[in-house]
mmCIF file of C-alpha atoms in Angstrom:
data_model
loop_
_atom_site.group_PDB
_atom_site.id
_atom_site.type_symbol
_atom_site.label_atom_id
_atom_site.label_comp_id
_atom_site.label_asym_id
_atom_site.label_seq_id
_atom_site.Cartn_x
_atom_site.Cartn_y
_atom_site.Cartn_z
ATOM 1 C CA UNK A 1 5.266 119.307 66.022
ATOM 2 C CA UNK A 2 7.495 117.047 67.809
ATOM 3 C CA UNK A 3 10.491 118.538 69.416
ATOM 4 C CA UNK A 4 13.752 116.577 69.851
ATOM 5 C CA UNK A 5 15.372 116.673 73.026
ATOM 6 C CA UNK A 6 18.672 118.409 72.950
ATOM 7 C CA UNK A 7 20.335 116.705 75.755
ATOM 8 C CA UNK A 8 22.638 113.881 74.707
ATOM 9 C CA UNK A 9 22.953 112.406 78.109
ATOM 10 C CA UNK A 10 19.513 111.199 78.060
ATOM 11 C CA UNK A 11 21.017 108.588 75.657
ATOM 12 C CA UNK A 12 22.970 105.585 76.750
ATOM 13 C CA UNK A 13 26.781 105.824 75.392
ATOM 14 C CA UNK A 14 28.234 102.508 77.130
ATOM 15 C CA UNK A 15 31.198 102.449 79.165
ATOM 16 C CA UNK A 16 34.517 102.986 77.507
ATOM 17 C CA UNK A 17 37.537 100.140 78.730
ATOM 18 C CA UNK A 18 40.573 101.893 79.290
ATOM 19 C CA UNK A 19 43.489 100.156 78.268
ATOM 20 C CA UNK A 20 45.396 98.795 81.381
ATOM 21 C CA UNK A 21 49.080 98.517 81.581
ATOM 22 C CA UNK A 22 49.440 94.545 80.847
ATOM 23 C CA UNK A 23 49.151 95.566 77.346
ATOM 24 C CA UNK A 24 52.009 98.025 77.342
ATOM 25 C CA UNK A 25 54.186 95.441 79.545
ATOM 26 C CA UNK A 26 53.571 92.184 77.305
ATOM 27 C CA UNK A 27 54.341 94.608 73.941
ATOM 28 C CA UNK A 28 57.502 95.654 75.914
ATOM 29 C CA UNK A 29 58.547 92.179 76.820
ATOM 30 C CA UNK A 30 57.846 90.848 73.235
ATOM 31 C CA UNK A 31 59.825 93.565 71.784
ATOM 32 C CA UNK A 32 62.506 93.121 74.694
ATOM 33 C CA UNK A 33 62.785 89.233 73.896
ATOM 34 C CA UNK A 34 62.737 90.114 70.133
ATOM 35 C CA UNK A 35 65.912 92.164 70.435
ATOM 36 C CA UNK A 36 67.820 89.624 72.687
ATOM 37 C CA UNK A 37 67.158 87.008 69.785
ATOM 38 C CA UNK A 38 68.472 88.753 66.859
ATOM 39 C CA UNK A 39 71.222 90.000 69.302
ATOM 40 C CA UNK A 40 72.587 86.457 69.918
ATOM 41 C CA UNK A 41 72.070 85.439 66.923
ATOM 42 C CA UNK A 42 74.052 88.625 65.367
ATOM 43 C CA UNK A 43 76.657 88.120 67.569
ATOM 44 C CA UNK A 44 77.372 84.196 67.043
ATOM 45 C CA UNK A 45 80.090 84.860 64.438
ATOM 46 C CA UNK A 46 82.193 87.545 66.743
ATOM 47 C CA UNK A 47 82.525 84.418 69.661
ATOM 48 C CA UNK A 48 86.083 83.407 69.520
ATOM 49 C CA UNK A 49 87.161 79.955 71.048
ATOM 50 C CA UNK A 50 90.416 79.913 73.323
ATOM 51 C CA UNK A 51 92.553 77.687 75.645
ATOM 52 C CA UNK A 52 90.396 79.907 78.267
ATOM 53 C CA UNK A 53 86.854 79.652 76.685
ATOM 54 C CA UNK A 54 84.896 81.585 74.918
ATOM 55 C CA UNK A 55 85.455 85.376 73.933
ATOM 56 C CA UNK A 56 83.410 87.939 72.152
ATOM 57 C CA UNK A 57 84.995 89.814 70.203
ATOM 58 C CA UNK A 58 83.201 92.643 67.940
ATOM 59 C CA UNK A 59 85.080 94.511 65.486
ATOM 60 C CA UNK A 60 83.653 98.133 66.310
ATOM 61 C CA UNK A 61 84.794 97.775 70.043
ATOM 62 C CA UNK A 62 87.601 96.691 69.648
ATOM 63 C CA UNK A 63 90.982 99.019 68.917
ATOM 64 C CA UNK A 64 91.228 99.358 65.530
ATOM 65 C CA UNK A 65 94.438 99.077 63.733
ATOM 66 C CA UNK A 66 96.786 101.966 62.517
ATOM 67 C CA UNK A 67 95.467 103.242 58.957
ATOM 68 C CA UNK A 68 98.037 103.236 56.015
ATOM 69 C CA UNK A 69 97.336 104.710 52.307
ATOM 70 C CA UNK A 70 98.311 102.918 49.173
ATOM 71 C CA UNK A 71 99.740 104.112 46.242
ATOM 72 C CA UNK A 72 96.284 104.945 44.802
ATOM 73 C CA UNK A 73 95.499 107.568 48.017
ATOM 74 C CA UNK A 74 93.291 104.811 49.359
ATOM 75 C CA UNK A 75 92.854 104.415 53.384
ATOM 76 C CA UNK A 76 93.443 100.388 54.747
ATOM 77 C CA UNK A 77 94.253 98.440 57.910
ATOM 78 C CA UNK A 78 96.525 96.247 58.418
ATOM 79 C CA UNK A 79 95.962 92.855 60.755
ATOM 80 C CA UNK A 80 98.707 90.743 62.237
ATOM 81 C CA UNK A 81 98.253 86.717 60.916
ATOM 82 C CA UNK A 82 96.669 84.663 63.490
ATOM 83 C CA UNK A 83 97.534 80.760 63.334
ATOM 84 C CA UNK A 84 94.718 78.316 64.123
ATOM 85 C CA UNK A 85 95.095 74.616 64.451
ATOM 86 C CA UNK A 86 92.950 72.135 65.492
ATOM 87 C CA UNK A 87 94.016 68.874 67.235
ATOM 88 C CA UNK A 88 92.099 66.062 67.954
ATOM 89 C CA UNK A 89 93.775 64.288 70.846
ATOM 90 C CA UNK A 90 93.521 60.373 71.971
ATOM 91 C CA UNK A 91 90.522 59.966 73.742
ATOM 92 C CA UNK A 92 90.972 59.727 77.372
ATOM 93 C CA UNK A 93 88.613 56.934 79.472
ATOM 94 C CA UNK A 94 90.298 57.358 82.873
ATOM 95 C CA UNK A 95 87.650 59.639 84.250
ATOM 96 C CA UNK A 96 84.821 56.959 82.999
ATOM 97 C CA UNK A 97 82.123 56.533 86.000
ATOM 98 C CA UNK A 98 81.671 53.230 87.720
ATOM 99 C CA UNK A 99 78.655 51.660 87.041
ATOM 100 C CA UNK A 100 78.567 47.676 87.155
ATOM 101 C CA UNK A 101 79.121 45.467 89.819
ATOM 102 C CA UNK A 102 76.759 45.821 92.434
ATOM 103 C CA UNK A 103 74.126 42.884 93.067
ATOM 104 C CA UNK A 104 76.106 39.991 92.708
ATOM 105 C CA UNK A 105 75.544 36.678 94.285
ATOM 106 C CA UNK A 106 77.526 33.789 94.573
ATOM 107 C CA UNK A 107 79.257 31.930 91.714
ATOM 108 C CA UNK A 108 80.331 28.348 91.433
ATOM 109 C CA UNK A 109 80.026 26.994 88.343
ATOM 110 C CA UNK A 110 81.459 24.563 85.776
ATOM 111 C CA UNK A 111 82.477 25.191 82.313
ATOM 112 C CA UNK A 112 80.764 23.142 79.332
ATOM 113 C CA UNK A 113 82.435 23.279 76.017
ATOM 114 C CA UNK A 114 80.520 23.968 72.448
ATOM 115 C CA UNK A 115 80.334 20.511 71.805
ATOM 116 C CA UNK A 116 78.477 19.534 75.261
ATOM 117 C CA UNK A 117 75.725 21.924 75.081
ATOM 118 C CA UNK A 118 73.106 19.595 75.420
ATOM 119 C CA UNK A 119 70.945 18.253 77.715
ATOM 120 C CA UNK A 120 72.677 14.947 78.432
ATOM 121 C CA UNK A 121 76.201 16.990 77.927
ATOM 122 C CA UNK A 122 75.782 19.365 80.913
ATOM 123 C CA UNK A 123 74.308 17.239 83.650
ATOM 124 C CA UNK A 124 77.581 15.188 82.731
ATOM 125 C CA UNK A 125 80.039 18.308 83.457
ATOM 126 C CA UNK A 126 77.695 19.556 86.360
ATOM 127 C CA UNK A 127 78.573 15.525 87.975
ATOM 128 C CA UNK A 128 81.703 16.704 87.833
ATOM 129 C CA UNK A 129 81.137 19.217 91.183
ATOM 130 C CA UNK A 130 79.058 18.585 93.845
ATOM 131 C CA UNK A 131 79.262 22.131 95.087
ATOM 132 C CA UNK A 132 78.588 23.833 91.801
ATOM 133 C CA UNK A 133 75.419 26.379 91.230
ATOM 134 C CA UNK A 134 76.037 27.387 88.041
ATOM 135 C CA UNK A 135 76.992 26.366 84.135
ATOM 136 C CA UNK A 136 79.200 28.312 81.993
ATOM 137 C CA UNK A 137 78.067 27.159 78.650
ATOM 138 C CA UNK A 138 80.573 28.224 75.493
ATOM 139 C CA UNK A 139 78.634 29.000 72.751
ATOM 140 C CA UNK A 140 80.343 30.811 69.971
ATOM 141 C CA UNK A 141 84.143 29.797 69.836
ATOM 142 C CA UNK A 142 87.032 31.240 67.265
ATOM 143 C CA UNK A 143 85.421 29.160 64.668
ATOM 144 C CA UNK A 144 82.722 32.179 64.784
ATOM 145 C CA UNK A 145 79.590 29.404 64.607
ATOM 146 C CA UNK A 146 77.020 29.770 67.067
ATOM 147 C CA UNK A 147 75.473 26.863 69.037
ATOM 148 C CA UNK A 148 72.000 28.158 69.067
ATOM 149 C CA UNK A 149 69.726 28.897 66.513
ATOM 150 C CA UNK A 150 70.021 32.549 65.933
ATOM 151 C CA UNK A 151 67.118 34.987 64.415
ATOM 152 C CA UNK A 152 70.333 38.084 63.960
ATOM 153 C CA UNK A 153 70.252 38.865 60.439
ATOM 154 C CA UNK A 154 73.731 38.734 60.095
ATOM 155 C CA UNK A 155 73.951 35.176 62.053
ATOM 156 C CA UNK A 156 71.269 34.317 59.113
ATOM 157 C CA UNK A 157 73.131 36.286 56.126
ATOM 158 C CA UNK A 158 76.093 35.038 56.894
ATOM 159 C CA UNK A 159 75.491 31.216 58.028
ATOM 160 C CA UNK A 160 77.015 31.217 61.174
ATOM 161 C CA UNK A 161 73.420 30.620 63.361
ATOM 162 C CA UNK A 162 73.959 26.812 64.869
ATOM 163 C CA UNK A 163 70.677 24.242 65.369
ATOM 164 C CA UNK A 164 70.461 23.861 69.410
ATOM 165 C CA UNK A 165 67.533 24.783 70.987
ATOM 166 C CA UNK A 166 69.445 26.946 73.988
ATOM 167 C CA UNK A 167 66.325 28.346 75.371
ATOM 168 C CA UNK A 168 64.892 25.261 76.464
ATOM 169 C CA UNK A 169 67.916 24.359 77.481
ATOM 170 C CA UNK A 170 68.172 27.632 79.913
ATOM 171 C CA UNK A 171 64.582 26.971 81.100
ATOM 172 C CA UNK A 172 64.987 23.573 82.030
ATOM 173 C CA UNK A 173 68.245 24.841 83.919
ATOM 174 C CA UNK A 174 66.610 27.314 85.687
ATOM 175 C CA UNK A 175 63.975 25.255 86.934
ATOM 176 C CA UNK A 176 66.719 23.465 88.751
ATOM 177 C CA UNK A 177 67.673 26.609 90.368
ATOM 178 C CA UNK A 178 71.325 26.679 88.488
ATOM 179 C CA UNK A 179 72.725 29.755 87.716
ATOM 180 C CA UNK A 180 73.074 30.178 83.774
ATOM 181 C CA UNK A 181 76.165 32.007 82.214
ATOM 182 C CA UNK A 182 76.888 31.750 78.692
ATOM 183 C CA UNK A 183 80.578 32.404 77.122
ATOM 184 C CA UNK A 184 81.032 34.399 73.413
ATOM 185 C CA UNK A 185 84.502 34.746 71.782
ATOM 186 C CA UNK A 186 84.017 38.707 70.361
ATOM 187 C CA UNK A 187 87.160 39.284 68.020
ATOM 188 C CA UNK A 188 88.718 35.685 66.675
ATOM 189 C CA UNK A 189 86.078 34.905 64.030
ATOM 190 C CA UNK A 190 86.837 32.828 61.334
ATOM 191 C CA UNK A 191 83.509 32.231 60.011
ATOM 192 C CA UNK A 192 82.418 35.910 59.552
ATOM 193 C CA UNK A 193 85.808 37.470 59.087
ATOM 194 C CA UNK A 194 85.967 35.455 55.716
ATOM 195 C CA UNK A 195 82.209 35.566 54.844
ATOM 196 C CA UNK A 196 82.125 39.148 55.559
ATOM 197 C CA UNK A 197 85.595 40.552 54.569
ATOM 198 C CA UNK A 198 84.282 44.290 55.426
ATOM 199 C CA UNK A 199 84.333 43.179 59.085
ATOM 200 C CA UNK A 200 87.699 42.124 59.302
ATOM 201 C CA UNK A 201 90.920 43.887 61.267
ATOM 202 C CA UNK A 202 93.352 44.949 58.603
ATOM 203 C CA UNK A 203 97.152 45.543 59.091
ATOM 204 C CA UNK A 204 98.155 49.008 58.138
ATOM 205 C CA UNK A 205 98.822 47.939 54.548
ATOM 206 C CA UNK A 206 95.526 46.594 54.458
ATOM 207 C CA UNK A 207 95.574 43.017 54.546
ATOM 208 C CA UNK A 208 93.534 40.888 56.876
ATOM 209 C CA UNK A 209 94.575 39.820 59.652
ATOM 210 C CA UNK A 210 94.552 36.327 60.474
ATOM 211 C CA UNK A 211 97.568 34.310 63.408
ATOM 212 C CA UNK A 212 97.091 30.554 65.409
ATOM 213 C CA UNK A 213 94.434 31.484 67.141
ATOM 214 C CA UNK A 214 92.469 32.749 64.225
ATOM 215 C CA UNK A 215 90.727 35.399 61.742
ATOM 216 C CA UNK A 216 89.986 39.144 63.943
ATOM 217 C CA UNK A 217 87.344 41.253 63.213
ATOM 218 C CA UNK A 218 87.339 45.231 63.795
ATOM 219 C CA UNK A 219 86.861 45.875 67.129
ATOM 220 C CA UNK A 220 86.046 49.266 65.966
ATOM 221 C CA UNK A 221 83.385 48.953 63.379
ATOM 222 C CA UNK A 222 80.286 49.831 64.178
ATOM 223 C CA UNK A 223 78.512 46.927 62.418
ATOM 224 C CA UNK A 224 81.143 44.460 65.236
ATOM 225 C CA UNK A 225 79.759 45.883 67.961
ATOM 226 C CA UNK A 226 76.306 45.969 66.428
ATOM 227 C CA UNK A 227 76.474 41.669 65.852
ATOM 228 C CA UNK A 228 77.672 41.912 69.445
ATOM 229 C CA UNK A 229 74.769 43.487 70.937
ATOM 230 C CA UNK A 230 72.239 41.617 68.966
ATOM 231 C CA UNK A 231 73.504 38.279 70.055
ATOM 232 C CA UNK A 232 73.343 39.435 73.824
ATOM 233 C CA UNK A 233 70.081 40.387 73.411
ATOM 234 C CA UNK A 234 68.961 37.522 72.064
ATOM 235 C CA UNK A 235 70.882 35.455 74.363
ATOM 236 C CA UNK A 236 69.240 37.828 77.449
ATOM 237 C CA UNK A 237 65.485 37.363 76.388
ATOM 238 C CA UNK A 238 66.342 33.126 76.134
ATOM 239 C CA UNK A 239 66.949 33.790 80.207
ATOM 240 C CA UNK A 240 69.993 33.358 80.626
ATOM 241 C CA UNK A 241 71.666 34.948 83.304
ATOM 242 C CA UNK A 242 75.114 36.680 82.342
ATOM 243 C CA UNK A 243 77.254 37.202 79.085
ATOM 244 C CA UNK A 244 80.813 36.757 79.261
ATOM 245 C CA UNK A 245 82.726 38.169 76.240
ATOM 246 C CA UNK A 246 85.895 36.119 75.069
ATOM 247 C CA UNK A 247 88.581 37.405 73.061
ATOM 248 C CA UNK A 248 87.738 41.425 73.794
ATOM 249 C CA UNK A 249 91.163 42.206 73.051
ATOM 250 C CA UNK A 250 93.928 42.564 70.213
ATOM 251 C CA UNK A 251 96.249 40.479 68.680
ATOM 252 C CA UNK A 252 99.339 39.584 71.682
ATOM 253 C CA UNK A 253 101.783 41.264 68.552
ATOM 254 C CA UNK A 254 104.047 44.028 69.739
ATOM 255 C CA UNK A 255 104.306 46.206 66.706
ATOM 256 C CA UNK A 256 101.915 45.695 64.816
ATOM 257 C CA UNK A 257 99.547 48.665 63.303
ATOM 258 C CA UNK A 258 96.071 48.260 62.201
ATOM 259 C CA UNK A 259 94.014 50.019 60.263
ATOM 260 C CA UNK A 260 91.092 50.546 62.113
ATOM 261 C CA UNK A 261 87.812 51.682 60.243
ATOM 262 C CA UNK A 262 86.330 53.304 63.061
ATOM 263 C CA UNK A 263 88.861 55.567 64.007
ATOM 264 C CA UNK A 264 87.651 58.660 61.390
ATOM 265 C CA UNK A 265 88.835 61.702 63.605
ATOM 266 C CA UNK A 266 92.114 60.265 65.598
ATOM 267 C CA UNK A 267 94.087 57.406 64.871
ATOM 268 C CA UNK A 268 93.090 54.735 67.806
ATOM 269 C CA UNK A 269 95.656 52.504 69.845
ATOM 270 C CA UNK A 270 94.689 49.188 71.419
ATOM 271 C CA UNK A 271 93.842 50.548 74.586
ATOM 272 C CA UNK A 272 91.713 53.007 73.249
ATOM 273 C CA UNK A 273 89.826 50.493 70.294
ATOM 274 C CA UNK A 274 89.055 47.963 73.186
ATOM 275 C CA UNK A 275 87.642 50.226 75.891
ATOM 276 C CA UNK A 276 86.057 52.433 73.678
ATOM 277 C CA UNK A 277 84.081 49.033 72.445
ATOM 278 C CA UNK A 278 83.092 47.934 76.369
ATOM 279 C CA UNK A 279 82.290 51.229 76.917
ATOM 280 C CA UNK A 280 79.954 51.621 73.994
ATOM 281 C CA UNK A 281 78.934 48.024 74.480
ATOM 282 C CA UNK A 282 77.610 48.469 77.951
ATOM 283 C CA UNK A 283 76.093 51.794 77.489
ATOM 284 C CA UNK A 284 74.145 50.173 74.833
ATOM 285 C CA UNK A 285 73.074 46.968 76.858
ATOM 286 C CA UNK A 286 72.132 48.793 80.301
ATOM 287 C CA UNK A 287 68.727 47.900 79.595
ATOM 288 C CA UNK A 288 69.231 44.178 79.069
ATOM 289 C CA UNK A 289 68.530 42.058 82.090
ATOM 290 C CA UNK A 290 71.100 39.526 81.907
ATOM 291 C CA UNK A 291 74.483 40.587 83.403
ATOM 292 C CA UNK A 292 77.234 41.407 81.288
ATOM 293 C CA UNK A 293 80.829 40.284 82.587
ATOM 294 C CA UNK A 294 84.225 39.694 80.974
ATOM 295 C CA UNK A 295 87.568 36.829 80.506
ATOM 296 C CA UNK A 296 90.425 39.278 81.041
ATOM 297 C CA UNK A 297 93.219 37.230 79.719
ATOM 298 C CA UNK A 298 96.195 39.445 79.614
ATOM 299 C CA UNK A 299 98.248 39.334 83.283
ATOM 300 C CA UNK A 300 100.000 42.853 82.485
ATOM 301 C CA UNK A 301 96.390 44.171 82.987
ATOM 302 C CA UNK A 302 95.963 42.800 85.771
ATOM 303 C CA UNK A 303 99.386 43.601 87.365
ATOM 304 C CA UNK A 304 99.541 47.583 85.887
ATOM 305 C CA UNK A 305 95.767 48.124 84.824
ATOM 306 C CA UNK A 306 96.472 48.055 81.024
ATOM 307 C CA UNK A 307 98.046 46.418 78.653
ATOM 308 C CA UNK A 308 99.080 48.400 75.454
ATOM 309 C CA UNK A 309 99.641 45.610 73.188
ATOM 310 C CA UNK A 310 96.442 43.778 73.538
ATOM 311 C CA UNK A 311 94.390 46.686 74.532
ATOM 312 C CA UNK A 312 92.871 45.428 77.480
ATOM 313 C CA UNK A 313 92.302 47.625 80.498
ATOM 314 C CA UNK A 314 91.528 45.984 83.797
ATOM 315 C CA UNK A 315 90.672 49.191 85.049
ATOM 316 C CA UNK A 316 88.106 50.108 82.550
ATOM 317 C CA UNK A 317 86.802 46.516 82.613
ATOM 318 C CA UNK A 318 85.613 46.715 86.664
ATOM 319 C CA UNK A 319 84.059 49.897 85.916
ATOM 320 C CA UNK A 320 81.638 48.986 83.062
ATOM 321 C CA UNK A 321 81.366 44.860 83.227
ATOM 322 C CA UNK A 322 79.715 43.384 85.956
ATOM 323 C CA UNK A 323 82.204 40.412 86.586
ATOM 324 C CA UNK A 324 85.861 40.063 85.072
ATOM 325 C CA UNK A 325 86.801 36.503 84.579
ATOM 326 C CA UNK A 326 90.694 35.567 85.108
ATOM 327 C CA UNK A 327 92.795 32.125 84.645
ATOM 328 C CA UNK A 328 94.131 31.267 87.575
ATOM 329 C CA UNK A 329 95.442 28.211 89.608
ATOM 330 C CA UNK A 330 93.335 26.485 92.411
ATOM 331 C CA UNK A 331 96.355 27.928 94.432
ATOM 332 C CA UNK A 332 96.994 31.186 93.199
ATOM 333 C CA UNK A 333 93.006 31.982 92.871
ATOM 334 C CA UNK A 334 93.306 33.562 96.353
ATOM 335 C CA UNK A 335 95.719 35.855 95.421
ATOM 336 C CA UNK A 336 94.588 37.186 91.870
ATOM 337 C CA UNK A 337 91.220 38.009 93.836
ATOM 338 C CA UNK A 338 93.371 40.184 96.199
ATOM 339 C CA UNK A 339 95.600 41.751 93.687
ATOM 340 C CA UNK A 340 91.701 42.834 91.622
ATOM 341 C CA UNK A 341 90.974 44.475 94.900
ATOM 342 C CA UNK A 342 92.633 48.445 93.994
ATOM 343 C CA UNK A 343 90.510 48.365 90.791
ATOM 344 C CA UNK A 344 86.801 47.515 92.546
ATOM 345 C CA UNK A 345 85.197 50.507 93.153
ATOM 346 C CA UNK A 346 81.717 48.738 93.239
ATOM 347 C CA UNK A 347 80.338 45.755 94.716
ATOM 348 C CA UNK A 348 82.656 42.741 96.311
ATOM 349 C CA UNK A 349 86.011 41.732 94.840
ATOM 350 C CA UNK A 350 84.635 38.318 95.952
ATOM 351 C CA UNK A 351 81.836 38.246 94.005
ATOM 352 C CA UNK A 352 83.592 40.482 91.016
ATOM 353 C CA UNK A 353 86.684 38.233 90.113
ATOM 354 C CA UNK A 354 86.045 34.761 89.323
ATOM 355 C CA UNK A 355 88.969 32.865 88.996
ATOM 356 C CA UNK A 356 88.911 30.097 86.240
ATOM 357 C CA UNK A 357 90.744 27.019 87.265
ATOM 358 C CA UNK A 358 91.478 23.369 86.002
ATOM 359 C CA UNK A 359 91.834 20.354 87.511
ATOM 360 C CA UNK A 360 90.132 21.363 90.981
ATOM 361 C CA UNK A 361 88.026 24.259 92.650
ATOM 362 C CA UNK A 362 89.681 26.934 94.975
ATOM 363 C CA UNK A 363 88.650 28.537 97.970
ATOM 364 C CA UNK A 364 87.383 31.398 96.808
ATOM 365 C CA UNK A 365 83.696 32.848 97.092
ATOM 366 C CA UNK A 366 83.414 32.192 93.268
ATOM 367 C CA UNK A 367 84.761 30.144 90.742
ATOM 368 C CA UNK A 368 84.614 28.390 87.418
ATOM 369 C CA UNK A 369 86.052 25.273 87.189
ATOM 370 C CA UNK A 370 87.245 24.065 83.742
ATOM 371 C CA UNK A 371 87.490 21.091 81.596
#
């Protein structure tokens, strides 16, 4: 007869693993994170916005109101009206950061019209200077029509793509070590403005807008400012070497409202419709390699920093554009480069006002001289 042994510890039990306190910590934190989660999200309807920021304001902690009895023997509280309005103010640009300018060299070039932009037609404007680095070459006028042949759909859509072939053109230029700008009216467009009606700046009774100098589009509709951007694009991957916008302003008519399309929350002024589109503009283009300048063509501007009938800011414009462009005299070209000075807050005034003269070249660091 076999005879079990009694004593257990001759068997093997294994070791028990005690529980260590990471367990208990992580369930506390989980539990602690838990309840600050539902808290803030319980508590997003008691934040009240003021002049002063934000409050929170809970019902039960707050001092409840004196309790009257109706008719009926039932308890209620009274609350005193509050009056909320919300106001949606004109945007304000002044506090917009510098951010062109820098990196310039000089500029000495000569202006070539639409028609000329061809081989044979700019070596006969660059004859013109001896001293000149640089072309200006116009291609898109009022008449809205391109020079080059454009692939933008709405350059194809809408018929207004020309038949030169500007990027040989450019690379042949740049071979020859000459500086390549290229000039684009922005607003007077007859060609899409009456293709495209949608586009178009309306008066406040909602009529097109058309005076001498053309038909406007909408400085403030997003599709604008989208045809815009493509075509500087396109224009910046061809090589050339800066983009001067034309025509970024509003009709010179005291008076006059618009009905602007893009202006959904507050009702825009000039001022605002034409920085707000540089702004936006540039922002949008900071990646692009060619430069991206401006033809400021309104003197208030220039003398007071904005003008509110045409809506251009000169201000604005040496903050976000790399060069501003400005009409001038061979003999007041001196002094309009002087007077730009209080608005530079990057780069050279030198190299960041070009004054555009006819008839003969100043003495200034840069220039463009015209037909």
């Amino acid at each position: 007869m076999i005879k079990l042994a009694s004593n257990n510890t001759e068997f093997y039990r294994g070791k028990r693993r005690k529980k260590g306190p990471s367990l208990i910590i992580t369930i506390i934190v989980l539990a602690v994170v838990a309840f600050v989660v539902l808290l803030f999200y319980g508590l997003q309807k008691y934040i009240v916005i003021t002049n002063d920021g934000l409050r929170l304001e809970i019902p039960m902690l707050m001092e409840a109101a004196p309790a009257q009895t109706d008719d009926e023997g039932n308890v209620t509280h009274s609350f005193e009206p509050v009056e909320a309005e919300l106001e949606i103010g004109e945007p304000d640009y002044s506090n917009i950061k510098a951010t062109a300018g820098e990196n310039l060299s000089e500029l000495k070039a000569v202006y070539v019209p639409a028609a000329s932009v061809t081989a044979a037609g700019i070596d006969g404007c660059l004859a013109k200077s001896s001293d000149a680095n640089a072309v200006v070459l116009d291609v898109k006028t009022v008449t809205g029509m391109l020079v080059w042949e454009s692939d933008v759909d709405i350059a194809k859509g809408y018929g207004t793509s020309g038949a030169v072939d500007l990027k040989s053109i450019v690379s042949s230029l740049k071979e020859r070590d000459i500086y390549v700008a290229v000039r684009m009216c922005c607003f007077v467009d007859n060609t899409l403005a009456s293709r495209y009606t949608q586009l178009a700046l309306r008066t406040s009774d909602g009529q097109p807008y058309s005076d001498s100098n053309g038909a406007w589009l909408d400085p403030t509709n997003a599709l604008v400012r989208g045809y815009i951007s493509d075509l500087c694009r396109e224009l910046s991957k061809m090589g050339v070497d800066e983009i001067v916008l034309l025509g970024m302003r509003l009709p010179d008519t005291a008076g006059l409202q618009f009905a602007f399309s893009g202006s959904s929350s507050a009702q825009a002024t000039p001022v605002t419709a034409i920085s707000g589109f540089g702004i936006n503009l540039t922002r949008g283009l900071r990646s692009m390699s060619a430069k991206l300048s401006v033809q400021l063509t309104s003197p208030t501007a220039m003398e007071s920093g904005a003008d509110s009938v045409t809506g251009q800011n000169a201000e604005i414009f040496f903050k976000v554009f790399d060069r501003v462009y400005y009409t001038a005299s061979a003999d007041t070209a001196a002094a309009a480069v002087s007077a730009a000075e209080h608005y530079v807050e990057l780069g050279d005034v030198n190299m960041r006002l070009v004054p555009m003269c006819s008839g003969s070249a100043p003495s200034t660091t840069c220039w463009v001289l015209m037909e």
